[in-house]
Amino acid sequence: MLCLGIFSQISLIFAENMISSEPIDEKVEDKVKKNHIIDSVNMLIFLFLLILTTVTIWAFKYRRIRFLHETGLAMIYGLVVGAIIRYASPGIARTHFVTTLPQYENFTRNDPPDGIWLSIRDRSNQTSRNTTFEYSYVGQLYEETEDKDLEAKATFDPEVFFQVLLPPIIFHAGYSLKRRHFFRNLGSIFLYAFLGTTVSCFVVGSLMFAFVQMMPYLPFSFNDCLFFGAIISATDPVTILAVFSDLKVDVDVYALIFGESVLNDAVAIVLAGAIETYSNTGSGPGFEVTAFFKSVGNFLGIFCGAFAIGSSMGCITALLTKFTKIKEYPLLETALFFLMSYSTFLMAEAAELTGIVAVLFCGITQAHYTYNNLSVESRGRTKQLFELLNFLSENFIFSYIGVSVFTFSNHHWEVGFIMLAIVAIVIGRAMNVYPLSFLLNLGRKQKITYAYQHMMMFAGLRGAIAYALAIRNTASVARQTMLSTTVIIVLFTVIVLGGCTTPMLSWLKIRVGVEDEQEMHHFTAVRTPSPSSPHVASHVAPLSHEARAQEKARLVRVWYNFDYKFLKPLLTNSRPLLTETLPTFCMPLARLLTTDEQANTPLDEDKDDDSELIVADSYYSISGHQSFQNADDEELILDDGSHGVAAAAVHSSEVNNSASSDARPPDRVQAPAADDAFTGDLGLGDHVMQARVRLPGPLGDSV
Amino acid sequence: MLCLGIFSQISLIFAENMISSEPIDEKVEDKVKKNHIIDSVNMLIFLFLLILTTVTIWAFKYRRIRFLHETGLAMIYGLVVGAIIRYASPGIARTHFVTTLPQYENFTRNDPPDGIWLSIRDRSNQTSRNTTFEYSYVGQLYEETEDKDLEAKATFDPEVFFQVLLPPIIFHAGYSLKRRHFFRNLGSIFLYAFLGTTVSCFVVGSLMFAFVQMMPYLPFSFNDCLFFGAIISATDPVTILAVFSDLKVDVDVYALIFGESVLNDAVAIVLAGAIETYSNTGSGPGFEVTAFFKSVGNFLGIFCGAFAIGSSMGCITALLTKFTKIKEYPLLETALFFLMSYSTFLMAEAAELTGIVAVLFCGITQAHYTYNNLSVESRGRTKQLFELLNFLSENFIFSYIGVSVFTFSNHHWEVGFIMLAIVAIVIGRAMNVYPLSFLLNLGRKQKITYAYQHMMMFAGLRGAIAYALAIRNTASVARQTMLSTTVIIVLFTVIVLGGCTTPMLSWLKIRVGVEDEQEMHHFTAVRTPSPSSPHVASHVAPLSHEARAQEKARLVRVWYNFDYKFLKPLLTNSRPLLTETLPTFCMPLARLLTTDEQANTPLDEDKDDDSELIVADSYYSISGHQSFQNADDEELILDDGSHGVAAAAVHSSEVNNSASSDARPPDRVQAPAADDAFTGDLGLGDHVMQARVRLPGPLGDSV
């Protein structure tokens, strides 16, 4: 505007000439994605290098090689990878918008450049040299207000949430999952998480679309409303479960709410992505079948892909920790564990899947397999590390939500919209919880009581994930309105509902102060008189009622058998050995995959390790084969029995044995369990039978 | 360049009109600094919030307040701080270079804008709406080559090193410092670190300046050469000390090299900063007295300021952990510890001091005071956490050095310069080690042998700090040459010298396999026959030779006394109580500052805790008061003695007692020490007297 002072000159030219006719919006979306993938790949390269270095350091230490130290090693690997990147990798085309002005007349691109190089000719200096400055692409700008200055105040790139803060939270949720309770309620949790979240998403979306018809000044399409429905359907477990933990609330309510919240986040994230894909594909306002199926396919593809990456990385870590002796160096082991887990996230992101979902399943797999291979010290280290990271990330996000109410400049406050959104999410939550609970109760032995249902309804707090999804894109007024609404909903639910959890629990008369230990006492006591008594059978009997339930049960049984007989022996150092479970013609392979340590693992330890699954396994078996009560040839059966095909039957007897032996010296059960069972349960099992009376199987919901 | 396709338009206007006549270079430097401070302050705000949240969570848990959960709390604090930032804080002036082109003719600024908003009018769309994109300032661009595309490949903002990777490395160095050995050689270490690094810096700088005269095509000023001297004088302890640890090398070589490397980094960083200040102030080529003194003042100011921030934050953490019962929640305690430590770094950076130096002293203070207040679990957690962070950061940097050889585009390779630089650093190192060792040997009882000197000479590897300093600014060809040279020197020294450490040790016949335990055995054995025998006195006697040494010793004694009697009782839960050591008129205050826990601390524990200092203390005392051999009224002296003013004398007797009691049941000394003494020594003390015979005092170098 002003041309005072020393004469200098800016010059801008286009570095290259690709010109496209695509609309800007899509270009922008692509650019964000491309940059995200580049970032992920860059980071991944370094994680890969660190993993390589960690493993090699171990190998060097193990073989006492000293001529090259770890730092030297890191550098040499770095050099090799750097050379490969430079000379062998395909170039990443980056557009730059560059240099001298005079030629500049028409800007002919729809595609914003990736960077701007601004040349200033500094004539004050007599040297007339050009100084060039580099500017990098930040994003689209929606409001050029004076508030813009706020951007410099206490705000972060929203990608920080997805790249840095969420992964540890979600990984921790997976890693510290109370698998016993989770698996017991698996069916219900899946139904709530998948069907429930989808119902909630569509209900909220439709309601909001109806509401915005009353506010014509708001530029909301149906897809926008659905997107809002998806992001606001991600419930947050943090606040409510902290209260639950403190008060030791009934384990089933705990399991249902925790399980739902954790999976629900993953579902909401993928759902939001699928709706965006649908919006981009279907350009018309109406319903498009192709686009719909594309986004359903997208949903399934992303979910399965992320699941595959997450669980395979978990398995690779398990193999690495099983077949190297890295456990002799807990530091290296912990580092490897951390790096593999974070790589999982980045790999999924780089593959355009959802890192959060991948990292969730990675966490579950790590807890299920890798954890058993870790040294005692590393178990503690990894638990504590992720606990700390989780704590810091969580509180950082919630602080940020508070701060950003004032400092983030892309807010768009619509009081009416916020009010109606609150109405909509309450209805959406109700449509999720009550009908699904009714359906589940049809099949569940242990009913989900109304008190539990009300509690679940009440527990629908919104938190970090909803916020992170909302802040990721504040491109349009619609998106800004969503963000502002989400912020208010998060504030409201966390502060008000979170604060009322304790009164609510007592009002609903939900049991609190339920010590796991006490429960165990109870169950042990119940079972003690006759370990293989009709008392157990009476609970078991109804299981064989329905063919459908049996079918479901058989699938689960097949999986547990497979896990117990092949996956666990392959991935961990637990018994039985693969040499015992694999068919004879696979013996050489089996021997190769069995470590000395594994062969020397005492049978007892192993049994405890797997008891949870065996319980599950045996459960249906008992109902099928009520005659297995041979309580005294435990060793024999474990050593020989599992060769055969009647594994289910064999396991059932085995469990009955362990059950009865538990019952005899009750200390054995109580000692390792106690509170620890509820705060970690990473040890898997330990607490063998106490679940039995409470709920009838791994899928407690099947009749 | 091309004006094809859809017609669109870029528009650029100036948002504001401040015009300056300062040269661009300074403006750029200022901008980098300003952005850095803004980043630090932003991050600091969140850390502050997290600290506040952590402490409040504890308070809530402690008082069983449940109506507000931690996440709600975090948000509420966030809201308050956000509102303050928005309405009460001074605006941060950000320049933006904005909008529509027609007015644009002359660009009249020397000051590159902080951001560019690029408007593209998308006429293809019939709506003729403008889409604006935001670009943020990255930095000055020096070469507009096609290699620029590489930037997207596996490179990071150099600030990442300073903000994220270095702090944990340096903090860990301070936190895991083997204080006993460090303090024993304190004088020597200080001389090597301060005088030695300065000597090395000037020698290398001058030599390089002489050398570049032979290469007139290289645009190196004398200041550039000095700057190079400073960055390349930062030696790296990582590689060599890992080998030392593995081989259990003689503790004194270890202490000397470790201590020197750690302090040396801090000195080099501050020195580099001071030289930059000098370059900016003194614009002429000659020597300018004002500028010189300004940069000397700068050096001292930054060092003292950083020291003050680091140690006060350490003390605040100690107070927080002492006066709250946060130790009941190790997770919160660890989080608080971590947050306070990282805040220290950011505070120093925001205050334009050196975060690295602050965090080093913070680490030492945390280890000296806070560590004693932590719960057992948090001690483990913090050690393991920083060990892991240190491991990951270190290997990340070394990997990055390797990768960046190929991917970083601002390299400038000069074979001649690199060769000569290697010659110069060898000479610089020699001028540091040999003359200073000679000087030190004049005063040291336990001489630094030639073998030790050669080893120190050899141990001058360059690593992470040198690289981080070099990559921070690659503005000119001179700086780029420095970076490339540094990379080669790091690669060379770490791989070649690091690899030859073991052969070198055996060639120099330096003792390896020295178990701390063995040493203790040895010393215990020597002392056992007569705990208060002339044998001890014979080593002690020479101490009283020189007045200068006495003077020095008195200063140290005063400090140790002060620490033992006032700081430790104030900051930790150790005995003696402040009520015992403070003058009578301070009693109310003393009672206020003494916790119940502290009053109930058993005397024994406390004694061990401080024994290191007492040893040091007593040492000089013994030489002064040879008559203190009363070995049987230990309790009495500890309880009453420290009230008086003759504390030195009292302590000396106390130590003699503990020494003799140690000698009687040797198990007591051995049990807690062993290897642990060398891998952590955070427990402070435990290993009371074994140092005595080896080196004659905390300042082993004074006669």
PDB file of C-alpha atoms in Angstrom, chain B residues 454-598:
ATOM      1  CA  HIS B 454      46.471 -38.949  26.134  1.00  0.00           C
ATOM      2  CA  MET B 455      43.117 -40.563  26.781  1.00  0.00           C
ATOM      3  CA  MET B 456      41.468 -37.177  27.298  1.00  0.00           C
ATOM      4  CA  MET B 457      43.113 -35.946  24.141  1.00  0.00           C
ATOM      5  CA  PHE B 458      41.768 -38.974  22.330  1.00  0.00           C
ATOM      6  CA  ALA B 459      38.319 -38.625  23.876  1.00  0.00           C
ATOM      7  CA  GLY B 460      37.620 -35.349  22.112  1.00  0.00           C
ATOM      8  CA  LEU B 461      34.865 -36.752  19.932  1.00  0.00           C
ATOM      9  CA  ARG B 462      32.410 -34.293  18.476  1.00  0.00           C
ATOM     10  CA  GLY B 463      28.730 -35.095  18.374  1.00  0.00           C
ATOM     11  CA  ALA B 464      25.183 -33.938  18.794  1.00  0.00           C
ATOM     12  CA  ILE B 465      25.773 -30.481  20.266  1.00  0.00           C
ATOM     13  CA  ALA B 466      28.330 -29.464  17.668  1.00  0.00           C
ATOM     14  CA  TYR B 467      25.970 -30.603  14.944  1.00  0.00           C
ATOM     15  CA  ALA B 468      22.943 -28.883  16.453  1.00  0.00           C
ATOM     16  CA  LEU B 469      24.896 -25.636  16.794  1.00  0.00           C
ATOM     17  CA  ALA B 470      26.120 -25.874  13.233  1.00  0.00           C
ATOM     18  CA  ILE B 471      22.779 -26.656  11.629  1.00  0.00           C
ATOM     19  CA  ARG B 472      20.974 -23.934  13.492  1.00  0.00           C
ATOM     20  CA  ASN B 473      22.078 -21.316  11.039  1.00  0.00           C
ATOM     21  CA  THR B 474      23.093 -22.131   7.510  1.00  0.00           C
ATOM     22  CA  ALA B 475      22.647 -18.608   6.304  1.00  0.00           C
ATOM     23  CA  SER B 476      25.904 -17.946   4.522  1.00  0.00           C
ATOM     24  CA  VAL B 477      28.401 -19.984   2.585  1.00  0.00           C
ATOM     25  CA  ALA B 478      30.691 -19.753   5.597  1.00  0.00           C
ATOM     26  CA  ARG B 479      28.035 -21.268   7.826  1.00  0.00           C
ATOM     27  CA  GLN B 480      27.253 -23.971   5.295  1.00  0.00           C
ATOM     28  CA  THR B 481      30.920 -24.864   5.091  1.00  0.00           C
ATOM     29  CA  MET B 482      30.996 -25.075   8.879  1.00  0.00           C
ATOM     30  CA  LEU B 483      28.026 -27.404   8.906  1.00  0.00           C
ATOM     31  CA  SER B 484      29.486 -29.708   6.280  1.00  0.00           C
ATOM     32  CA  THR B 485      32.842 -29.727   8.050  1.00  0.00           C
ATOM     33  CA  THR B 486      31.182 -30.440  11.371  1.00  0.00           C
ATOM     34  CA  VAL B 487      29.285 -33.354   9.864  1.00  0.00           C
ATOM     35  CA  ILE B 488      32.491 -34.892   8.524  1.00  0.00           C
ATOM     36  CA  ILE B 489      34.309 -34.342  11.809  1.00  0.00           C
ATOM     37  CA  VAL B 490      31.456 -35.902  13.750  1.00  0.00           C
ATOM     38  CA  LEU B 491      31.345 -38.886  11.427  1.00  0.00           C
ATOM     39  CA  PHE B 492      35.095 -39.301  11.532  1.00  0.00           C
ATOM     40  CA  THR B 493      35.578 -38.924  15.262  1.00  0.00           C
ATOM     41  CA  VAL B 494      32.581 -41.002  16.299  1.00  0.00           C
ATOM     42  CA  ILE B 495      33.226 -43.860  13.932  1.00  0.00           C
ATOM     43  CA  VAL B 496      37.019 -43.948  13.889  1.00  0.00           C
ATOM     44  CA  LEU B 497      37.989 -42.672  17.331  1.00  0.00           C
ATOM     45  CA  GLY B 498      34.923 -44.231  18.955  1.00  0.00           C
ATOM     46  CA  GLY B 499      35.846 -47.537  17.410  1.00  0.00           C
ATOM     47  CA  CYS B 500      39.459 -47.315  18.571  1.00  0.00           C
ATOM     48  CA  THR B 501      38.632 -46.549  22.188  1.00  0.00           C
ATOM     49  CA  THR B 502      39.145 -50.088  23.407  1.00  0.00           C
ATOM     50  CA  PRO B 503      42.526 -50.606  21.690  1.00  0.00           C
ATOM     51  CA  MET B 504      43.571 -47.151  22.863  1.00  0.00           C
ATOM     52  CA  LEU B 505      42.741 -47.965  26.465  1.00  0.00           C
ATOM     53  CA  SER B 506      44.836 -51.097  26.401  1.00  0.00           C
ATOM     54  CA  TRP B 507      47.635 -49.357  24.560  1.00  0.00           C
ATOM     55  CA  LEU B 508      47.717 -46.632  27.206  1.00  0.00           C
ATOM     56  CA  LYS B 509      47.524 -49.314  29.902  1.00  0.00           C
ATOM     57  CA  ILE B 510      44.598 -47.608  31.569  1.00  0.00           C
ATOM     58  CA  ARG B 511      42.946 -49.836  34.098  1.00  0.00           C
ATOM     59  CA  VAL B 512      39.733 -51.410  32.934  1.00  0.00           C
ATOM     60  CA  GLY B 513      37.395 -53.777  34.698  1.00  0.00           C
ATOM     61  CA  VAL B 514      37.590 -51.623  37.814  1.00  0.00           C
ATOM     62  CA  GLU B 515      34.459 -52.572  39.689  1.00  0.00           C
ATOM     63  CA  ASP B 516      33.398 -49.878  42.046  1.00  0.00           C
ATOM     64  CA  GLU B 517      32.865 -52.627  44.546  1.00  0.00           C
ATOM     65  CA  GLN B 518      36.414 -53.849  44.162  1.00  0.00           C
ATOM     66  CA  GLU B 519      37.757 -50.410  44.699  1.00  0.00           C
ATOM     67  CA  MET B 520      35.754 -50.125  47.807  1.00  0.00           C
ATOM     68  CA  HIS B 521      37.065 -53.420  49.017  1.00  0.00           C
ATOM     69  CA  HIS B 522      40.494 -52.154  48.445  1.00  0.00           C
ATOM     70  CA  PHE B 523      39.994 -48.964  50.302  1.00  0.00           C
ATOM     71  CA  THR B 524      38.081 -50.568  53.067  1.00  0.00           C
ATOM     72  CA  ALA B 525      40.892 -53.036  53.432  1.00  0.00           C
ATOM     73  CA  VAL B 526      43.481 -50.319  53.587  1.00  0.00           C
ATOM     74  CA  ARG B 527      41.609 -48.479  56.242  1.00  0.00           C
ATOM     75  CA  THR B 528      40.379 -51.434  58.205  1.00  0.00           C
ATOM     76  CA  PRO B 529      43.352 -52.014  60.480  1.00  0.00           C
ATOM     77  CA  SER B 530      43.061 -48.617  62.141  1.00  0.00           C
ATOM     78  CA  PRO B 531      40.080 -46.455  61.248  1.00  0.00           C
ATOM     79  CA  SER B 532      41.629 -43.419  62.799  1.00  0.00           C
ATOM     80  CA  SER B 533      45.189 -44.316  62.044  1.00  0.00           C
ATOM     81  CA  PRO B 534      48.088 -42.205  60.841  1.00  0.00           C
ATOM     82  CA  HIS B 535      47.546 -43.844  57.480  1.00  0.00           C
ATOM     83  CA  VAL B 536      44.633 -41.548  56.897  1.00  0.00           C
ATOM     84  CA  ALA B 537      46.424 -38.616  58.368  1.00  0.00           C
ATOM     85  CA  SER B 538      49.385 -39.121  56.110  1.00  0.00           C
ATOM     86  CA  HIS B 539      47.163 -38.519  53.137  1.00  0.00           C
ATOM     87  CA  VAL B 540      45.505 -35.669  54.787  1.00  0.00           C
ATOM     88  CA  ALA B 541      48.471 -33.791  56.010  1.00  0.00           C
ATOM     89  CA  PRO B 542      49.668 -32.285  52.742  1.00  0.00           C
ATOM     90  CA  LEU B 543      46.357 -30.531  52.400  1.00  0.00           C
ATOM     91  CA  SER B 544      47.288 -27.913  54.869  1.00  0.00           C
ATOM     92  CA  HIS B 545      50.378 -26.955  52.920  1.00  0.00           C
ATOM     93  CA  GLU B 546      49.290 -24.034  50.905  1.00  0.00           C
ATOM     94  CA  ALA B 547      47.264 -21.051  51.922  1.00  0.00           C
ATOM     95  CA  ARG B 548      45.648 -20.791  48.529  1.00  0.00           C
ATOM     96  CA  ALA B 549      44.398 -24.313  48.668  1.00  0.00           C
ATOM     97  CA  GLN B 550      43.113 -23.668  52.147  1.00  0.00           C
ATOM     98  CA  GLU B 551      41.269 -20.639  50.929  1.00  0.00           C
ATOM     99  CA  LYS B 552      39.663 -22.592  48.137  1.00  0.00           C
ATOM    100  CA  ALA B 553      38.878 -25.365  50.528  1.00  0.00           C
ATOM    101  CA  ARG B 554      37.255 -22.984  52.936  1.00  0.00           C
ATOM    102  CA  LEU B 555      34.900 -21.692  50.264  1.00  0.00           C
ATOM    103  CA  VAL B 556      33.913 -25.208  49.380  1.00  0.00           C
ATOM    104  CA  ARG B 557      33.498 -26.030  53.053  1.00  0.00           C
ATOM    105  CA  VAL B 558      31.296 -23.025  53.590  1.00  0.00           C
ATOM    106  CA  TRP B 559      29.121 -24.112  50.706  1.00  0.00           C
ATOM    107  CA  TYR B 560      28.880 -27.692  51.886  1.00  0.00           C
ATOM    108  CA  ASN B 561      28.038 -26.568  55.356  1.00  0.00           C
ATOM    109  CA  PHE B 562      25.401 -24.253  54.081  1.00  0.00           C
ATOM    110  CA  ASP B 563      23.974 -26.976  51.879  1.00  0.00           C
ATOM    111  CA  TYR B 564      24.027 -29.535  54.643  1.00  0.00           C
ATOM    112  CA  LYS B 565      22.626 -27.322  57.331  1.00  0.00           C
ATOM    113  CA  PHE B 566      20.153 -25.153  55.491  1.00  0.00           C
ATOM    114  CA  LEU B 567      19.423 -26.079  51.898  1.00  0.00           C
ATOM    115  CA  LYS B 568      19.000 -29.808  52.314  1.00  0.00           C
ATOM    116  CA  PRO B 569      16.816 -29.463  55.409  1.00  0.00           C
ATOM    117  CA  LEU B 570      14.778 -26.797  53.660  1.00  0.00           C
ATOM    118  CA  LEU B 571      14.378 -28.532  50.315  1.00  0.00           C
ATOM    119  CA  THR B 572      14.302 -32.171  51.269  1.00  0.00           C
ATOM    120  CA  ASN B 573      13.085 -34.335  54.091  1.00  0.00           C
ATOM    121  CA  SER B 574      16.579 -34.986  55.378  1.00  0.00           C
ATOM    122  CA  ARG B 575      18.018 -34.337  58.797  1.00  0.00           C
ATOM    123  CA  PRO B 576      19.231 -32.213  60.555  1.00  0.00           C
ATOM    124  CA  LEU B 577      16.030 -30.257  60.920  1.00  0.00           C
ATOM    125  CA  LEU B 578      15.939 -26.560  60.298  1.00  0.00           C
ATOM    126  CA  THR B 579      14.743 -26.234  63.871  1.00  0.00           C
ATOM    127  CA  GLU B 580      18.122 -27.539  64.860  1.00  0.00           C
ATOM    128  CA  THR B 581      20.279 -25.519  62.533  1.00  0.00           C
ATOM    129  CA  LEU B 582      18.595 -22.134  62.318  1.00  0.00           C
ATOM    130  CA  PRO B 583      19.270 -19.494  64.990  1.00  0.00           C
ATOM    131  CA  THR B 584      16.689 -19.365  67.755  1.00  0.00           C
ATOM    132  CA  PHE B 585      14.855 -16.254  66.549  1.00  0.00           C
ATOM    133  CA  CYS B 586      13.957 -18.082  63.328  1.00  0.00           C
ATOM    134  CA  MET B 587      12.232 -20.905  65.170  1.00  0.00           C
ATOM    135  CA  PRO B 588       8.664 -20.172  64.016  1.00  0.00           C
ATOM    136  CA  LEU B 589       9.835 -20.090  60.418  1.00  0.00           C
ATOM    137  CA  ALA B 590      11.908 -23.197  60.907  1.00  0.00           C
ATOM    138  CA  ARG B 591       8.951 -25.063  62.355  1.00  0.00           C
ATOM    139  CA  LEU B 592       6.821 -23.982  59.438  1.00  0.00           C
ATOM    140  CA  LEU B 593       9.356 -25.302  56.985  1.00  0.00           C
ATOM    141  CA  THR B 594       9.808 -28.631  58.701  1.00  0.00           C
ATOM    142  CA  THR B 595       7.378 -31.334  57.714  1.00  0.00           C
ATOM    143  CA  ASP B 596       6.163 -34.056  60.018  1.00  0.00           C
ATOM    144  CA  GLU B 597       7.726 -36.596  57.744  1.00  0.00           C
ATOM    145  CA  GLN B 598      11.048 -34.855  58.048  1.00  0.00           C
TER     146      GLN B 598
END
